[in-house]
CSV table of C-alpha atoms and ligand atoms in Angstrom, one decimal:
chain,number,residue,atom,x,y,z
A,1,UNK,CA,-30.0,-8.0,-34.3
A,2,UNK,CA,-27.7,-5.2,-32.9
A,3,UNK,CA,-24.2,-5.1,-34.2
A,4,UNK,CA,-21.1,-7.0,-33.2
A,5,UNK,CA,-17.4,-5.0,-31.8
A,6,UNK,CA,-15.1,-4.8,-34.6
A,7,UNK,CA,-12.4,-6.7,-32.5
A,8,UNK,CA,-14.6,-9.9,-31.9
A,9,UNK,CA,-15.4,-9.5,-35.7
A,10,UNK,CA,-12.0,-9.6,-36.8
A,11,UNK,CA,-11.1,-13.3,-34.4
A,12,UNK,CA,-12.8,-16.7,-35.8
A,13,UNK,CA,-13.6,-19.8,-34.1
A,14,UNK,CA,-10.1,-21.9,-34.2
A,15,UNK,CA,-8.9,-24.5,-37.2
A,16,UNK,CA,-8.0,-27.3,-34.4
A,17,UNK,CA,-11.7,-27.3,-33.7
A,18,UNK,CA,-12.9,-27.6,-36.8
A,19,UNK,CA,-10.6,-30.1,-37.9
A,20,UNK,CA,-12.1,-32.1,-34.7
A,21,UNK,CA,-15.3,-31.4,-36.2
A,22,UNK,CA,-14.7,-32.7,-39.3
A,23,UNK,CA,-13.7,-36.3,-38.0
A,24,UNK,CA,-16.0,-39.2,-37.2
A,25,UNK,CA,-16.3,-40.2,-33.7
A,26,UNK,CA,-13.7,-43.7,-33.7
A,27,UNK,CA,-11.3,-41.7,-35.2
A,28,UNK,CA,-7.4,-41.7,-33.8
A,29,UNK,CA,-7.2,-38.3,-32.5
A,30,UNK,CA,-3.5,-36.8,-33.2
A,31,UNK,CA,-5.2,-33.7,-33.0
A,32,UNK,CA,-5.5,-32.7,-29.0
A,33,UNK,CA,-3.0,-30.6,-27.3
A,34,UNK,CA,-3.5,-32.5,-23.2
A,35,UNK,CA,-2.0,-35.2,-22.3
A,36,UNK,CA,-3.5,-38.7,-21.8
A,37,UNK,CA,-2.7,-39.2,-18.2
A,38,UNK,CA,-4.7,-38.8,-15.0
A,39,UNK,CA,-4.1,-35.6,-12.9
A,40,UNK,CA,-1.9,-37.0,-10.4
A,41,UNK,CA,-3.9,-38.8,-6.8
A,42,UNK,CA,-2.5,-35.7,-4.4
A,43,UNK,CA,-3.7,-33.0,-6.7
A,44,UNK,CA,-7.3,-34.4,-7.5
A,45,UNK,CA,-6.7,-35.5,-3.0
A,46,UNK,CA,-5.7,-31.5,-2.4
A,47,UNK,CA,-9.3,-30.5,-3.7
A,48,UNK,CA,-11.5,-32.9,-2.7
A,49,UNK,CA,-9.9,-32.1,1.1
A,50,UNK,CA,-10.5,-28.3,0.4
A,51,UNK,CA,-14.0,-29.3,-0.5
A,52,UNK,CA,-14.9,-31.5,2.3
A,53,UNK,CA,-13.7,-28.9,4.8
A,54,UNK,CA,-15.7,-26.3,3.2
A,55,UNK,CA,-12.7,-24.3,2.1
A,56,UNK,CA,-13.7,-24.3,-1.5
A,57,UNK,CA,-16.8,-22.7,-1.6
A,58,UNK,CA,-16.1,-18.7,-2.0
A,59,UNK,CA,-14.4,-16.1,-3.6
A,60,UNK,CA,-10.5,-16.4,-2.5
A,61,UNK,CA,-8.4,-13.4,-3.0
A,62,UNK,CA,-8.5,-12.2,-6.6
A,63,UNK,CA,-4.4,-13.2,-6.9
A,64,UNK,CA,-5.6,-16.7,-5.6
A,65,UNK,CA,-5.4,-18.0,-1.9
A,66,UNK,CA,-1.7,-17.0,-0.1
A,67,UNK,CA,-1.1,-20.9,0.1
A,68,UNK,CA,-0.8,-21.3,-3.9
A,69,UNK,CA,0.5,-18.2,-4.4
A,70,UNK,CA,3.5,-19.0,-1.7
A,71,UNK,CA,3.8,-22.5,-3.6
A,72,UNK,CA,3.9,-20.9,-7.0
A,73,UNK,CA,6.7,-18.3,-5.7
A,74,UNK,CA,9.0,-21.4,-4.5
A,75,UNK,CA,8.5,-23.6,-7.3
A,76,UNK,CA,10.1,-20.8,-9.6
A,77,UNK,CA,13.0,-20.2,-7.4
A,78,UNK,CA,13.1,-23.7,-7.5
A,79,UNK,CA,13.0,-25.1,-10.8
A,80,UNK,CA,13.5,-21.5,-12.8
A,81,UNK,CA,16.4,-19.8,-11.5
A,82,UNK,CA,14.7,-16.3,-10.6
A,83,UNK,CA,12.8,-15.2,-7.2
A,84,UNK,CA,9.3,-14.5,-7.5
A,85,UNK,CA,7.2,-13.2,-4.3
A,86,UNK,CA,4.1,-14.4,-3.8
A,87,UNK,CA,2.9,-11.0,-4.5
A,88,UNK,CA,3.3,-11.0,-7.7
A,89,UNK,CA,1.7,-13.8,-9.1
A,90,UNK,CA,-1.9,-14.0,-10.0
A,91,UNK,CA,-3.7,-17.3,-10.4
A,92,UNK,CA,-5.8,-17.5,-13.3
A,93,UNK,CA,-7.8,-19.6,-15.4
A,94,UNK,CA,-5.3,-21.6,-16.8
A,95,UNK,CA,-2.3,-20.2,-19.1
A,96,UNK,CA,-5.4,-19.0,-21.6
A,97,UNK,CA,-6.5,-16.2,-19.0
A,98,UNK,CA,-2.7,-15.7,-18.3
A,99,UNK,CA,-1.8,-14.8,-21.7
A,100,UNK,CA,-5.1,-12.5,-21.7
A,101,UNK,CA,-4.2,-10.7,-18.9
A,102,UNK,CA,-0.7,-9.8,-19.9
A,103,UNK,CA,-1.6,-9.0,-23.6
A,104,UNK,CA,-4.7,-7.0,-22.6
A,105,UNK,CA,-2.3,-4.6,-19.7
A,106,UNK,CA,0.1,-4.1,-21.8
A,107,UNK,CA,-0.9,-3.9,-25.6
A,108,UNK,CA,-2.7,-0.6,-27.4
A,109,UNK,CA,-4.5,-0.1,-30.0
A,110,UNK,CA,-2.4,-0.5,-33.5
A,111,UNK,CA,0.6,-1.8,-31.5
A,112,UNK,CA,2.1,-4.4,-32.8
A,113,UNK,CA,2.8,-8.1,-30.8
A,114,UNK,CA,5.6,-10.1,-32.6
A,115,UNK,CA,5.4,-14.1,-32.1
A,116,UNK,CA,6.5,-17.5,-33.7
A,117,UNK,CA,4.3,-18.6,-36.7
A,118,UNK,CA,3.5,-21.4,-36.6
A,119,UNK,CA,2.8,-20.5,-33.4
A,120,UNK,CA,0.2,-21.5,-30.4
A,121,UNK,CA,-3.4,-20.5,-31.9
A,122,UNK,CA,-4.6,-17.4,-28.8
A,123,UNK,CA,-1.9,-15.3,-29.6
A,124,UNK,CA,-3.4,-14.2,-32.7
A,125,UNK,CA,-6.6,-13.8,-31.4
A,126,UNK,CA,-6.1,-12.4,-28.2
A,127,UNK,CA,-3.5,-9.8,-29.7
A,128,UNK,CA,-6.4,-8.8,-32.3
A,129,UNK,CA,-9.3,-9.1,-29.5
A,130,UNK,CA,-6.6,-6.4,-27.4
A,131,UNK,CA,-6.9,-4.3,-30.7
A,132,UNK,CA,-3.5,-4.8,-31.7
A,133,UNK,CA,-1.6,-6.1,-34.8
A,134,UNK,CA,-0.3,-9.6,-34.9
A,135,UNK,CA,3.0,-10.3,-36.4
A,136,UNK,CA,4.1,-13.9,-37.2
A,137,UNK,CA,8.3,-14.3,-37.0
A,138,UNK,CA,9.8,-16.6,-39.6
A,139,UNK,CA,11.7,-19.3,-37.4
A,140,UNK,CA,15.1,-21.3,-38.0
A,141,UNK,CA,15.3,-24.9,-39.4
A,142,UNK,CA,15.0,-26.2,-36.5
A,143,UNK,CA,12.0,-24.6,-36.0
A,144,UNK,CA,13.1,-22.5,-32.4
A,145,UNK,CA,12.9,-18.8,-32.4
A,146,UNK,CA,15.9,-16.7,-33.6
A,147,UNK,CA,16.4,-13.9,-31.5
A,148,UNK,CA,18.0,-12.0,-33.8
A,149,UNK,CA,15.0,-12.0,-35.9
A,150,UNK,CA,12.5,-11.0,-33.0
A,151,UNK,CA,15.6,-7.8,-32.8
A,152,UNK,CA,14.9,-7.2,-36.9
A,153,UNK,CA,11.4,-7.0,-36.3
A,154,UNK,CA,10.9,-5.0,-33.6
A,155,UNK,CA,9.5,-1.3,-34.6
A,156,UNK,CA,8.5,1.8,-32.6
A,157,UNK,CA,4.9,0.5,-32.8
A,158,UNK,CA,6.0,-3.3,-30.7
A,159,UNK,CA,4.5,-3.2,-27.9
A,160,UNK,CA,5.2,-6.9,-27.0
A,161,UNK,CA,6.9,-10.3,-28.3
A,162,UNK,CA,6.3,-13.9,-27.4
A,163,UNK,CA,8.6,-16.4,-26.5
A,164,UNK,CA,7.0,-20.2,-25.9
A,165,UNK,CA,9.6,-22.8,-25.3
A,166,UNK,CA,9.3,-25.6,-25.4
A,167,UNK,CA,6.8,-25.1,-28.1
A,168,UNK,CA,3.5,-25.7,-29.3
A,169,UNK,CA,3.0,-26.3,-32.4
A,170,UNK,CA,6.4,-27.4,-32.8
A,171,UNK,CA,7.9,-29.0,-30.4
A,172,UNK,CA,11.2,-26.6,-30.3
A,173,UNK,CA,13.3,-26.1,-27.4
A,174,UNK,CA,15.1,-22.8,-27.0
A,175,UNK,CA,18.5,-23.1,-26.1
A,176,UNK,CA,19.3,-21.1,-22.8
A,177,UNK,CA,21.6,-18.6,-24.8
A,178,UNK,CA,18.6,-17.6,-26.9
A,179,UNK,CA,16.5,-16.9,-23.4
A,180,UNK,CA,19.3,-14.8,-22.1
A,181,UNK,CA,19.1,-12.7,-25.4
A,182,UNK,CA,15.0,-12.7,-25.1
A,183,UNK,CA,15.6,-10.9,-22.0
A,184,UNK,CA,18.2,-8.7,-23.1
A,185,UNK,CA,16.3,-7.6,-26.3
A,186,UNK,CA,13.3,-6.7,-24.1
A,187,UNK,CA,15.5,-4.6,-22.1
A,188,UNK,CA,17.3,-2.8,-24.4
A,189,UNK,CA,14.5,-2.0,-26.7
A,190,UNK,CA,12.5,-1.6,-23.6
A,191,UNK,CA,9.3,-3.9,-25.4
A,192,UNK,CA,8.0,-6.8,-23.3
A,193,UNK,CA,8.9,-10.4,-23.7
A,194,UNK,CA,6.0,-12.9,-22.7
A,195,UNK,CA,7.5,-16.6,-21.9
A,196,UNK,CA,4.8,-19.0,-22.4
A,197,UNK,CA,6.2,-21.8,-20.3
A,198,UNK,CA,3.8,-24.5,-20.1
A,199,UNK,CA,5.7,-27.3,-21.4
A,200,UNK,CA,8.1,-26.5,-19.3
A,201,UNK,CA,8.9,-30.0,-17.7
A,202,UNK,CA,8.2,-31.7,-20.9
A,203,UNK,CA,11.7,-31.4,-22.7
A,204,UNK,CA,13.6,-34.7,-23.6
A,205,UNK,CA,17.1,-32.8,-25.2
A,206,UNK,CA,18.6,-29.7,-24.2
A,207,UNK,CA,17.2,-27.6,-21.0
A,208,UNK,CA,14.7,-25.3,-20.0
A,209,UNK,CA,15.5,-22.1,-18.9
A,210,UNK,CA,12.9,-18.6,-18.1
A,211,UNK,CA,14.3,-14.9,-20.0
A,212,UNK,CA,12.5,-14.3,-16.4
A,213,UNK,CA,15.7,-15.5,-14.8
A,214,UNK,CA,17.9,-12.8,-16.9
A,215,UNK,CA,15.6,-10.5,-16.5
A,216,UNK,CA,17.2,-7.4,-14.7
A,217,UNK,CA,14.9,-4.5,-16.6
A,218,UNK,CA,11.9,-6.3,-15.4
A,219,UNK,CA,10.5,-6.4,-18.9
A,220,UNK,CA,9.5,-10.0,-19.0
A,221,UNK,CA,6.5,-11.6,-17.9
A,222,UNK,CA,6.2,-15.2,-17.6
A,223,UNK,CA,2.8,-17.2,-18.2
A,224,UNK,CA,2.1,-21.1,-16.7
A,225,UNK,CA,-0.2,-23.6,-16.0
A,226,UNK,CA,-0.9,-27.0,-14.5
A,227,UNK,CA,-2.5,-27.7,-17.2
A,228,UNK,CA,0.3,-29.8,-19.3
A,229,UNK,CA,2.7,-30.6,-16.3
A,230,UNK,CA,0.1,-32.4,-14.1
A,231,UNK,CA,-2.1,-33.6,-17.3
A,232,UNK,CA,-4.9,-30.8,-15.4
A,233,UNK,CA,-6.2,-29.3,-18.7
A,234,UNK,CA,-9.9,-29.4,-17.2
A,235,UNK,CA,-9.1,-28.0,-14.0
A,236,UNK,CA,-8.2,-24.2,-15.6
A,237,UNK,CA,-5.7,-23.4,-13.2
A,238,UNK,CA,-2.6,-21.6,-14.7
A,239,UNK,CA,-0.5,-18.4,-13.5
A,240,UNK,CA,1.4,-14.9,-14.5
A,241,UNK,CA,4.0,-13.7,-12.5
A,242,UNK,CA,6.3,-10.2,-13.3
A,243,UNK,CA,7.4,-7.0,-11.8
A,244,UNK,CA,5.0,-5.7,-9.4
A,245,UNK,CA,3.8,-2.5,-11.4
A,246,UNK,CA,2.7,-5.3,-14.6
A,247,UNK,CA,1.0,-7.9,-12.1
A,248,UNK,CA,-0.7,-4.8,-10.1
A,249,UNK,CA,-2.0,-3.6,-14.2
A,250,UNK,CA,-2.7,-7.2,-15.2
A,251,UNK,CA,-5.4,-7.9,-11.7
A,252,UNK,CA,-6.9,-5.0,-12.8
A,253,UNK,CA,-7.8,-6.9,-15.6
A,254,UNK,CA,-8.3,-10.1,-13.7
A,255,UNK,CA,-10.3,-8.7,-10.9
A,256,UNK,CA,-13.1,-7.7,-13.3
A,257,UNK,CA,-13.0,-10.4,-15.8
A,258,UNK,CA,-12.5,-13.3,-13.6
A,259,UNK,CA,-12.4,-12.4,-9.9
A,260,UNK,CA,-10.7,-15.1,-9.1
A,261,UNK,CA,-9.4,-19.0,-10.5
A,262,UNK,CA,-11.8,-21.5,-9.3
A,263,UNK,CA,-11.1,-22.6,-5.5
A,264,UNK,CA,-10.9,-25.9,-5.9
A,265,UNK,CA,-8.9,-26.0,-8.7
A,266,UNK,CA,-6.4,-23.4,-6.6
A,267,UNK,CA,-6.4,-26.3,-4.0
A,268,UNK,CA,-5.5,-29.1,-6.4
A,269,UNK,CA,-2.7,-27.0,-7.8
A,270,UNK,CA,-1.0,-26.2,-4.7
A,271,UNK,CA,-0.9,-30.1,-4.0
A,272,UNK,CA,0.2,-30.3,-7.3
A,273,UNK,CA,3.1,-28.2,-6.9
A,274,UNK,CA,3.9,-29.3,-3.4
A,275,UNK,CA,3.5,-32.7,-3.6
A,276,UNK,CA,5.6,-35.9,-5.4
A,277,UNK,CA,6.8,-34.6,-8.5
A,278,UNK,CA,7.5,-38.3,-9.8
A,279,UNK,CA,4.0,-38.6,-12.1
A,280,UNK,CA,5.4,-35.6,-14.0
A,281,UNK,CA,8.8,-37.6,-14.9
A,282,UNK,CA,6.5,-40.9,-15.4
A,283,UNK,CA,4.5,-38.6,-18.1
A,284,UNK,CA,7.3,-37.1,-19.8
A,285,UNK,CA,9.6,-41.0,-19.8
A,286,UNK,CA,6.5,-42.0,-21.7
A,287,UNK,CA,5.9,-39.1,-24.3
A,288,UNK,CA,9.9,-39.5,-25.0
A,289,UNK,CA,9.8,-43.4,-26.0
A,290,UNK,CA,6.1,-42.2,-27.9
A,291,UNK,CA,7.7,-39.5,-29.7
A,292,UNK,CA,10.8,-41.9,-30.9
A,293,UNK,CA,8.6,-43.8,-32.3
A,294,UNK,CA,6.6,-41.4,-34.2
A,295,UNK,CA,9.8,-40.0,-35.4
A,296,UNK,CA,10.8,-43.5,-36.6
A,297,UNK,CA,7.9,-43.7,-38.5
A,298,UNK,CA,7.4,-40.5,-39.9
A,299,UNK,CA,11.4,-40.1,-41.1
A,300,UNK,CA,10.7,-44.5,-42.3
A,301,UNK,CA,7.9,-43.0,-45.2
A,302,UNK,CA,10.3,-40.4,-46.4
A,303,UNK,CA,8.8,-36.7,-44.3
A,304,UNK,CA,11.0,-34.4,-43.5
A,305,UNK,CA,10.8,-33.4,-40.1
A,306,UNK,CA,12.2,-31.4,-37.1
A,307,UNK,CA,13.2,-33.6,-34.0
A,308,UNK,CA,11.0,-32.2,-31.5
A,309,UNK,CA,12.9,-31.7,-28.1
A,310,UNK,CA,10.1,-31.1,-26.6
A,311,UNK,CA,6.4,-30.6,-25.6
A,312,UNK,CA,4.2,-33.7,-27.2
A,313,UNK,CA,4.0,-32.8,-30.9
A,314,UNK,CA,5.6,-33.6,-33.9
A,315,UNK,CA,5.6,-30.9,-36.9
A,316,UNK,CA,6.8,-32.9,-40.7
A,317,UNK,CA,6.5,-30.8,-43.8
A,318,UNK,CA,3.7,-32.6,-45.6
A,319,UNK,CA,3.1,-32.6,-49.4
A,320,UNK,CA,-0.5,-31.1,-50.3
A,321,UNK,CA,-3.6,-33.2,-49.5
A,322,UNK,CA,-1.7,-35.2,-46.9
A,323,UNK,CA,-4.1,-34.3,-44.2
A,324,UNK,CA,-7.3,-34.8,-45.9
A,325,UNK,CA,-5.9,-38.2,-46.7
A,326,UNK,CA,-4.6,-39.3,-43.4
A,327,UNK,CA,-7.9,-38.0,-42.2
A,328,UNK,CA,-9.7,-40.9,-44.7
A,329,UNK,CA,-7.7,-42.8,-42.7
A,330,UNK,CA,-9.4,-42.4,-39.6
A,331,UNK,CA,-6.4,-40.3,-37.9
A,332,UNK,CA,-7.0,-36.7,-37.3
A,333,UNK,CA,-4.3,-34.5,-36.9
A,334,UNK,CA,-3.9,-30.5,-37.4
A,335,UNK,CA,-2.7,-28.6,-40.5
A,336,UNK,CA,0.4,-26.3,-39.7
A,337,UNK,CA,-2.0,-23.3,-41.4
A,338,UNK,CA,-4.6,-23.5,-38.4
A,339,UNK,CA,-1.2,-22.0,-36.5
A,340,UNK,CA,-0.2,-19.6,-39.1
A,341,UNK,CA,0.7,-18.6,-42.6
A,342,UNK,CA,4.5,-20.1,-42.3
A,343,UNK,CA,3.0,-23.4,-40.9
A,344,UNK,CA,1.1,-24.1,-44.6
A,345,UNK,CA,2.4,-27.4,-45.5
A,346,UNK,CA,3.4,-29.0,-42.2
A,347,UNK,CA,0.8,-30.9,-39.6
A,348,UNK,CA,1.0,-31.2,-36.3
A,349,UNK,CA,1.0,-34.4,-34.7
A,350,UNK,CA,0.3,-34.5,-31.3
A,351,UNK,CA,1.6,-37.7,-29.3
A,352,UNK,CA,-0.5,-37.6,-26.2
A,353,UNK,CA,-1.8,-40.7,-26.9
A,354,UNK,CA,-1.8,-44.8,-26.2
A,355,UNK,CA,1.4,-46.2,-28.1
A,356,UNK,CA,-1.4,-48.9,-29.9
A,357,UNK,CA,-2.7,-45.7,-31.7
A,358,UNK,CA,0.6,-44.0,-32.2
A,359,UNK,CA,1.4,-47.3,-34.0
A,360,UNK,CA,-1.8,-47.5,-35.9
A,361,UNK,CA,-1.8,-44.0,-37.1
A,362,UNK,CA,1.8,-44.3,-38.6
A,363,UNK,CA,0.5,-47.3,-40.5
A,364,UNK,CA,-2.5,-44.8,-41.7
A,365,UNK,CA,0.3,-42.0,-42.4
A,366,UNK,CA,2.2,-44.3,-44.7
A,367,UNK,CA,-0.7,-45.1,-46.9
A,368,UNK,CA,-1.8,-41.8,-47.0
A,369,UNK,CA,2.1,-40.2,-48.1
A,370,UNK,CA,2.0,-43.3,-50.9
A,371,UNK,CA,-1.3,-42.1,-51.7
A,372,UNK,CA,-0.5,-38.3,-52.1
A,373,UNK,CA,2.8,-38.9,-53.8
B,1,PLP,N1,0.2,-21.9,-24.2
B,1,PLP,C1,0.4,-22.9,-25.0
B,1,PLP,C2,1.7,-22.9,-25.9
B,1,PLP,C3,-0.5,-23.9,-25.2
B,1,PLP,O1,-0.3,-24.9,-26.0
B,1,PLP,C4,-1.7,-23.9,-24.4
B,1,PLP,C5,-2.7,-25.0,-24.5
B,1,PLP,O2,-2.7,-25.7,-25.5
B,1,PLP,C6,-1.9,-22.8,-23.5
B,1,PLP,C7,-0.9,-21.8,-23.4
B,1,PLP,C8,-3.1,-22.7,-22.7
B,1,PLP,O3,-3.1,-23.6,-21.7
B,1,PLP,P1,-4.3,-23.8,-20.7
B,1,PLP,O4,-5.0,-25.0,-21.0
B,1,PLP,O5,-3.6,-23.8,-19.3
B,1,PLP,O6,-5.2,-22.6,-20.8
């Protein structure tokens, strides 16, 4: 068999996966990053009317139909405090291909891309699969990002730095003076500043805000997605939006990777966005009253761990052999190391599930912590 590229080579297949693997099929699965709710009736409606008229069934513009693209532009002047023209966004296959495009336009071979560790899994990979050099950022106590660390690590080589807030694996919000400084870091040391905003809606303390919105050097690029706001992880429909001169770069990309987002997920999206936004509250009052819970629990058997203000996971430190033991358990959840070097010792904890197994899992985790003690 002929040879493999170097860059595919130096990528393997994810740790959440194989954790999933490695658990039996009744298990209480803490491990999945998507919510546990139905995609909301007018978005699943949106598609199957695009269907039935026969809208759905070709290519649409490589940037995705004028219709989303117009909705996408108003939601962010909407909720996020910055104008966007429907110009410059590109739909994509979810926030994945989103994150893909804007690493692949903009990073070089050997230049460097800075991001939180423990930090969301693809931007490793898809910073090494762009031939760059990942570089995990220590974070605070609280787990956010520290701006003034991103500023310590920046060298002649960074091309790039991520911000993701609220955040996955930890559940940290970033407070709106740390997104102002984001932006202005990206401006003055004229690297690029990727928001990964796909939790956006789901933040219980504190307030989201874009570096977008602060943005005046047109350095920052900001990734989305239905995915997590309108519980449409199988539909792949996610977005990039940014100066003209990146999006034009990034469809370049797109255009021959992907031609376009699926249609009728493009439909369902744009009744998403345009239609009652009162499932996405109903979601989020429900992953609040789960996470208290969880927190209850975890802080009841002695763990030491963050308050997430955000997203749906909880991140304790755990002592060593924790997971394998709640795993005997019959509750999977993820070790902090599948989402970096500084996450060795913590789990994540994801809360996107029923209360009934939030409760039975804690019950698990306190056996297991006696156990491991
Ligand atoms: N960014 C973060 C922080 C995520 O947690 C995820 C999914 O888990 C994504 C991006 C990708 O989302 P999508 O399912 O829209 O590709």
């Amino acid at each position: 068999m002929s040879d493999f590229s170097r860059r595919v080579e130096a990528i393997d297949i994810s740790g959440i996966r194989k954790v999933f693997e490695a658990a039996s099929e009744d298990a209480i699965n803490l491990g999945l990053g998507q919510p546990d709710f139905p995609t909301p009736e007018h978005a699943r409606q949106g598609a199957i009317d695009a269907i039935e008229a026969g809208q759905a069934d070709g290519y649409t513009s490589n940037k995705g139909t004028a219709s989303l693209r117009a909705a996408i532009a108003e939601k962010h002047g909407r909720d996020n405090a910055f104008t966007a023209s429907p110009e410059d966004v590109i739909a994509t296959s979810g926030g994945s291909e989103a994150l893909h495009l804007a690493i692949e336009a903009h990073v070089d071979e050997g230049e460097e891309v800075l991001f939180p560790d423990p930090g969301f899994v693809s931007y490793d990979a898809l910073t090494k699969l762009a031939g760059g050099t990942p570089v995990g950022l220590p974070l605070r106590d609280d787990l956010t990002l520290d701006p003034a660390t991103v500023e310590e690590y920046i060298t002649e080589d960074t091309a790039a730095f991520i911000v993701n807030s609220p955040a996955n694996p930890t559940g940290a919000v970033s407070p709106p003076e740390d997104m102002r400084e984001f932006a202005r870091i990206a401006a003055e040391h004229d690297v690029l500043c990727i928001s990964d905003e796909v939790y956006e809606h789901i933040v219980f303390e504190g307030e989201h805000r874009s570096p977008r919105a602060y943005d005046d050097a047109g350095n920052v690029v900001v990734v989305n997605a239905c995915s997590k706001t309108y519980s449409m992880t199988g539909w792949r429909l996610g977005w990039v939006t940014g100066d003209s001169e990146r999006v034009e770069r990034m469809l370049r990309v797109h255009q021959y990777a992907q031609a376009c987002a699926s249609a009728p997920a493009q439909y369902a999206a744009e009744a998403a966005l345009t239609g009652p936004q009162d499932p996405v509250d109903e979601m989020v009052a429900a992953f609040e009253e789960r996470r208290d819970v969880l927190l209850d629990g975890l802080e009841d058997m002695g763990l030491d761990v963050p308050t997430p203000k955000g997203a749906f996971y909880a991140m304790p430190e755990v002592p060593d052999g924790w997971v394998d033991a709640v795993l005997d358990r019959g509750v999977v959840v993820v070790p902090g190391g599948a989402f970096g070097e500084r996450g060795e010792g913590y789990a994540r904890i994801s809360y996107a599930t029923s209360m009934e197994n939030i409760e039975a899992a804690i019950e698990a985790m306190r056996e297991a912590t006696a156990a491991v003690r």
